[in-house]
């Protein structure tokens, strides 16, 4: 079964600085998707960035980028020029790309709470 | 395009009662998933529906059930409520058919229904 591990329960960053959130996962599949979701205090979960496992190029979305290391099964999120609005819970998630015995459920990590200091 | 909507947003019930939660996906999305979020267990997958068929189910007791209608709207029902059922219930919609896999597969979440069982 797939697992997703976020080893940092909390992180703190100074406004305008850069922070990296860690995520590792375990799977025997070769084709899958990885996501970072953000859940602000308002509780609405929003997609930050996604990565297809077959793509070697790391995904980027404005100030958000990932470091995808497939062999190491690592998928970290880098937030550059941190803003106060980035304060939230961040979830790393894994999803199969095709039906298998585990089905299509998305596996979420426990989350990392990010604090941004002014 | 309107996002995923969930009703009601807040609900208070007592032990032994039953509850029905509703989710309307993004227009055009035919896949709907349900998750339970608690501080202790994090985000746990409940079930996923596509075209009125349950595609996958998580490890929850039979008191938790769901269904999807022809217009893709979904309902989740919990019978014989227990104190431990208190949680934020999140619904997410996705464009692609999970059995087809492939491009996309990212999920768009609703604001959630906060269920409190007294």
GROMACS .gro file of N, CA, C and O in nm, chain B residues 40-107:
model
  272
  158UNK      N    1  -0.665   1.407   1.476
  158UNK     CA    2  -0.586   1.290   1.511
  158UNK      C    3  -0.552   1.200   1.393
  158UNK      O    4  -0.443   1.145   1.385
  159UNK      N    5  -0.644   1.185   1.302
  159UNK     CA    6  -0.627   1.091   1.190
  159UNK      C    7  -0.594   1.158   1.057
  159UNK      O    8  -0.565   1.090   0.958
  160UNK      N    9  -0.602   1.289   1.054
  160UNK     CA   10  -0.574   1.359   0.929
  160UNK      C   11  -0.685   1.338   0.828
  160UNK      O   12  -0.802   1.324   0.865
  161UNK      N   13  -0.647   1.334   0.701
  161UNK     CA   14  -0.744   1.316   0.593
  161UNK      C   15  -0.754   1.169   0.557
  161UNK      O   16  -0.657   1.107   0.515
  162UNK      N   17  -0.874   1.116   0.571
  162UNK     CA   18  -0.892   0.975   0.539
  162UNK      C   19  -0.999   0.960   0.432
  162UNK      O   20  -1.106   1.021   0.440
  163UNK      N   21  -0.969   0.877   0.334
  163UNK     CA   22  -1.056   0.856   0.221
  163UNK      C   23  -1.178   0.773   0.261
  163UNK      O   24  -1.166   0.669   0.327
  164UNK      N   25  -1.295   0.820   0.219
  164UNK     CA   26  -1.419   0.748   0.247
  164UNK      C   27  -1.463   0.668   0.126
  164UNK      O   28  -1.473   0.547   0.130
  165UNK      N   29  -1.495   0.737   0.017
  165UNK     CA   30  -1.532   0.670  -0.107
  165UNK      C   31  -1.524   0.766  -0.225
  165UNK      O   32  -1.516   0.887  -0.208
  166UNK      N   33  -1.529   0.704  -0.345
  166UNK     CA   34  -1.523   0.780  -0.469
  166UNK      C   35  -1.631   0.728  -0.563
  166UNK      O   36  -1.649   0.606  -0.575
  167UNK      N   37  -1.698   0.820  -0.629
  167UNK     CA   38  -1.804   0.787  -0.724
  167UNK      C   39  -1.774   0.847  -0.859
  167UNK      O   40  -1.716   0.956  -0.871
  168UNK      N   41  -1.815   0.773  -0.960
  168UNK     CA   42  -1.809   0.824  -1.098
  168UNK      C   43  -1.930   0.770  -1.171
  168UNK      O   44  -1.955   0.649  -1.170
  169UNK      N   45  -2.003   0.860  -1.235
  169UNK     CA   46  -2.123   0.820  -1.311
  169UNK      C   47  -2.213   0.727  -1.230
  169UNK      O   48  -2.251   0.619  -1.277
  170UNK      N   49  -2.242   0.769  -1.110
  170UNK     CA   50  -2.337   0.703  -1.021
  170UNK      C   51  -2.287   0.568  -0.968
  170UNK      O   52  -2.363   0.497  -0.901
  171UNK      N   53  -2.162   0.533  -0.996
  171UNK     CA   54  -2.106   0.405  -0.951
  171UNK      C   55  -1.996   0.430  -0.849
  171UNK      O   56  -1.910   0.516  -0.871
  172UNK      N   57  -1.996   0.355  -0.742
  172UNK     CA   58  -1.887   0.365  -0.646
  172UNK      C   59  -1.766   0.295  -0.703
  172UNK      O   60  -1.766   0.173  -0.727
  173UNK      N   61  -1.657   0.367  -0.720
  173UNK     CA   62  -1.536   0.311  -0.780
  173UNK      C   63  -1.441   0.258  -0.672
  173UNK      O   64  -1.363   0.168  -0.698
  174UNK      N   65  -1.445   0.317  -0.556
  174UNK     CA   66  -1.350   0.276  -0.454
  174UNK      C   67  -1.404   0.315  -0.318
  174UNK      O   68  -1.484   0.409  -0.306
  175UNK      N   69  -1.362   0.242  -0.216
  175UNK     CA   70  -1.413   0.265  -0.081
  175UNK      C   71  -1.298   0.256   0.018
  175UNK      O   72  -1.211   0.169   0.005
  176UNK      N   73  -1.297   0.341   0.115
  176UNK     CA   74  -1.196   0.338   0.219
  176UNK      C   75  -1.236   0.242   0.330
  176UNK      O   76  -1.336   0.171   0.322
  177UNK      N   77  -1.156   0.243   0.436
  177UNK     CA   78  -1.177   0.150   0.547
  177UNK      C   79  -1.263   0.211   0.657
  177UNK      O   80  -1.215   0.239   0.767
  178UNK      N   81  -1.387   0.230   0.625
  178UNK     CA   82  -1.482   0.284   0.722
  178UNK      C   83  -1.595   0.183   0.741
  178UNK      O   84  -1.625   0.104   0.652
  179UNK      N   85  -1.657   0.185   0.861
  179UNK     CA   86  -1.766   0.088   0.883
  179UNK      C   87  -1.885   0.114   0.792
  179UNK      O   88  -1.899   0.220   0.731
  180UNK      N   89  -1.973   0.017   0.788
  180UNK     CA   90  -2.090   0.023   0.700
  180UNK      C   91  -2.187   0.134   0.734
  180UNK      O   92  -2.277   0.164   0.655
  181UNK      N   93  -2.167   0.197   0.851
  181UNK     CA   94  -2.255   0.310   0.887
  181UNK      C   95  -2.235   0.428   0.791
  181UNK      O   96  -2.320   0.516   0.781
  182UNK      N   97  -2.122   0.428   0.724
  182UNK     CA   98  -2.092   0.534   0.628
  182UNK      C   99  -2.130   0.484   0.488
  182UNK      O  100  -2.081   0.379   0.444
  183UNK      N  101  -2.214   0.556   0.423
  183UNK     CA  102  -2.256   0.518   0.288
  183UNK      C  103  -2.268   0.641   0.203
  183UNK      O  104  -2.273   0.755   0.253
  184UNK      N  105  -2.275   0.620   0.075
  184UNK     CA  106  -2.287   0.734  -0.015
  184UNK      C  107  -2.359   0.694  -0.142
  184UNK      O  108  -2.390   0.577  -0.166
  185UNK      N  109  -2.386   0.793  -0.221
  185UNK     CA  110  -2.443   0.769  -0.352
  185UNK      C  111  -2.419   0.890  -0.441
  185UNK      O  112  -2.391   1.000  -0.392
  186UNK      N  113  -2.434   0.867  -0.569
  186UNK     CA  114  -2.419   0.978  -0.665
  186UNK      C  115  -2.538   0.975  -0.760
  186UNK      O  116  -2.582   0.867  -0.804
  187UNK      N  117  -2.587   1.091  -0.791
  187UNK     CA  118  -2.704   1.103  -0.876
  187UNK      C  119  -2.663   1.128  -1.021
  187UNK      O  120  -2.546   1.154  -1.051
  188UNK      N  121  -2.761   1.122  -1.109
  188UNK     CA  122  -2.733   1.137  -1.252
  188UNK      C  123  -2.675   1.275  -1.287
  188UNK      O  124  -2.608   1.291  -1.388
  189UNK      N  125  -2.700   1.373  -1.203
  189UNK     CA  126  -2.644   1.507  -1.229
  189UNK      C  127  -2.508   1.525  -1.161
  189UNK      O  128  -2.457   1.636  -1.153
  190UNK      N  129  -2.451   1.415  -1.114
  190UNK     CA  130  -2.319   1.408  -1.049
  190UNK      C  131  -2.319   1.456  -0.904
  190UNK      O  132  -2.217   1.440  -0.837
  191UNK      N  133  -2.426   1.513  -0.858
  191UNK     CA  134  -2.433   1.549  -0.716
  191UNK      C  135  -2.422   1.423  -0.632
  191UNK      O  136  -2.464   1.315  -0.673
  192UNK      N  137  -2.362   1.438  -0.516
  192UNK     CA  138  -2.340   1.321  -0.431
  192UNK      C  139  -2.389   1.349  -0.290
  192UNK      O  140  -2.388   1.464  -0.243
  193UNK      N  141  -2.431   1.246  -0.225
  193UNK     CA  142  -2.468   1.254  -0.083
  193UNK      C  143  -2.391   1.150  -0.006
  193UNK      O  144  -2.359   1.042  -0.057
  194UNK      N  145  -2.365   1.185   0.118
  194UNK     CA  146  -2.301   1.091   0.208
  194UNK      C  147  -2.390   1.079   0.331
  194UNK      O  148  -2.439   1.179   0.382
  195UNK      N  149  -2.409   0.958   0.377
  195UNK     CA  150  -2.495   0.933   0.491
  195UNK      C  151  -2.417   0.861   0.601
  195UNK      O  152  -2.338   0.770   0.573
  196UNK      N  153  -2.438   0.905   0.722
  196UNK     CA  154  -2.379   0.836   0.837
  196UNK      C  155  -2.493   0.801   0.931
  196UNK      O  156  -2.567   0.890   0.976
  197UNK      N  157  -2.510   0.675   0.958
  197UNK     CA  158  -2.617   0.631   1.048
  197UNK      C  159  -2.560   0.603   1.187
  197UNK      O  160  -2.439   0.584   1.204
  198UNK      N  161  -2.646   0.601   1.284
  198UNK     CA  162  -2.609   0.570   1.422
  198UNK      C  163  -2.481   0.643   1.462
  198UNK      O  164  -2.377   0.584   1.491
  199UNK      N  165  -2.489   0.773   1.462
  199UNK     CA  166  -2.371   0.857   1.486
  199UNK      C  167  -2.304   0.825   1.619
  199UNK      O  168  -2.371   0.798   1.720
  200UNK      N  169  -2.171   0.832   1.616
  200UNK     CA  170  -2.088   0.815   1.736
  200UNK      C  171  -2.009   0.943   1.759
  200UNK      O  172  -1.988   1.022   1.666
  201UNK      N  173  -1.963   0.960   1.884
  201UNK     CA  174  -1.887   1.081   1.914
  201UNK      C  175  -1.765   1.095   1.823
  201UNK      O  176  -1.729   1.205   1.780
  202UNK      N  177  -1.706   0.983   1.789
  202UNK     CA  178  -1.586   0.983   1.705
  202UNK      C  179  -1.611   1.023   1.561
  202UNK      O  180  -1.516   1.039   1.484
  203UNK      N  181  -1.736   1.037   1.524
  203UNK     CA  182  -1.768   1.080   1.387
  203UNK      C  183  -1.757   1.231   1.372
  203UNK      O  184  -1.768   1.283   1.260
  204UNK      N  185  -1.737   1.301   1.481
  204UNK     CA  186  -1.719   1.446   1.474
  204UNK      C  187  -1.595   1.476   1.390
  204UNK      O  188  -1.485   1.428   1.420
  205UNK      N  189  -1.614   1.552   1.286
  205UNK     CA  190  -1.504   1.577   1.191
  205UNK      C  191  -1.546   1.679   1.088
  205UNK      O  192  -1.663   1.718   1.081
  206UNK      N  193  -1.449   1.718   1.007
  206UNK     CA  194  -1.477   1.797   0.887
  206UNK      C  195  -1.486   1.698   0.772
  206UNK      O  196  -1.393   1.621   0.749
  207UNK      N  197  -1.596   1.700   0.702
  207UNK     CA  198  -1.616   1.609   0.589
  207UNK      C  199  -1.598   1.689   0.460
  207UNK      O  200  -1.672   1.783   0.433
  208UNK      N  201  -1.498   1.649   0.385
  208UNK     CA  202  -1.463   1.719   0.262
  208UNK      C  203  -1.505   1.639   0.140
  208UNK      O  204  -1.490   1.517   0.136
  209UNK      N  205  -1.557   1.710   0.045
  209UNK     CA  206  -1.593   1.652  -0.083
  209UNK      C  207  -1.499   1.710  -0.188
  209UNK      O  208  -1.461   1.828  -0.180
  210UNK      N  209  -1.461   1.629  -0.285
  210UNK     CA  210  -1.374   1.677  -0.391
  210UNK      C  211  -1.424   1.625  -0.525
  210UNK      O  212  -1.469   1.510  -0.534
  211UNK      N  213  -1.417   1.707  -0.626
  211UNK     CA  214  -1.458   1.661  -0.759
  211UNK      C  215  -1.339   1.660  -0.853
  211UNK      O  216  -1.242   1.734  -0.836
  212UNK      N  217  -1.350   1.574  -0.951
  212UNK     CA  218  -1.243   1.558  -1.049
  212UNK      C  219  -1.304   1.539  -1.187
  212UNK      O  220  -1.414   1.484  -1.200
  213UNK      N  221  -1.231   1.583  -1.287
  213UNK     CA  222  -1.284   1.579  -1.423
  213UNK      C  223  -1.280   1.439  -1.483
  213UNK      O  224  -1.371   1.397  -1.551
  214UNK      N  225  -1.171   1.369  -1.456
  214UNK     CA  226  -1.147   1.246  -1.531
  214UNK      C  227  -1.214   1.126  -1.468
  214UNK      O  228  -1.238   1.119  -1.348
  215UNK      N  229  -1.239   1.028  -1.549
  215UNK     CA  230  -1.288   0.898  -1.506
  215UNK      C  231  -1.170   0.825  -1.442
  215UNK      O  232  -1.067   0.806  -1.507
  216UNK      N  233  -1.181   0.786  -1.318
  216UNK     CA  234  -1.067   0.720  -1.252
  216UNK      C  235  -1.022   0.594  -1.323
  216UNK      O  236  -0.904   0.560  -1.319
  217UNK      N  237  -1.112   0.525  -1.390
  217UNK     CA  238  -1.071   0.404  -1.461
  217UNK      C  239  -0.994   0.436  -1.588
  217UNK      O  240  -0.921   0.353  -1.640
  218UNK      N  241  -1.012   0.555  -1.639
  218UNK     CA  242  -0.939   0.595  -1.760
  218UNK      C  243  -0.800   0.644  -1.725
  218UNK      O  244  -0.711   0.642  -1.809
  219UNK      N  245  -0.784   0.689  -1.600
  219UNK     CA  246  -0.654   0.740  -1.558
  219UNK      C  247  -0.613   0.858  -1.641
  219UNK      O  248  -0.696   0.934  -1.688
  220UNK      N  249  -0.487   0.875  -1.659
  220UNK     CA  250  -0.438   0.974  -1.753
  220UNK      C  251  -0.429   1.115  -1.699
  220UNK      O  252  -0.410   1.137  -1.581
  221UNK      N  253  -0.448   1.207  -1.790
  221UNK     CA  254  -0.422   1.347  -1.761
  221UNK      C  255  -0.517   1.402  -1.656
  221UNK      O  256  -0.634   1.366  -1.649
  222UNK      N  257  -0.466   1.489  -1.579
  222UNK     CA  258  -0.551   1.556  -1.482
  222UNK      C  259  -0.551   1.484  -1.351
  222UNK      O  260  -0.448   1.470  -1.290
  223UNK      N  261  -0.663   1.438  -1.312
  223UNK     CA  262  -0.676   1.360  -1.190
  223UNK      C  263  -0.667   1.444  -1.064
  223UNK      O  264  -0.682   1.391  -0.956
  224UNK      N  265  -0.636   1.573  -1.080
  224UNK     CA  266  -0.633   1.652  -0.958
  224UNK      C  267  -0.776   1.675  -0.910
  224UNK      O  268  -0.871   1.676  -0.987
  225UNK      N  269  -0.788   1.689  -0.780
  225UNK     CA  270  -0.918   1.704  -0.719
  225UNK      C  271  -0.936   1.846  -0.668
  225UNK      O  272  -0.843   1.908  -0.617
   0.00000   0.00000   0.00000
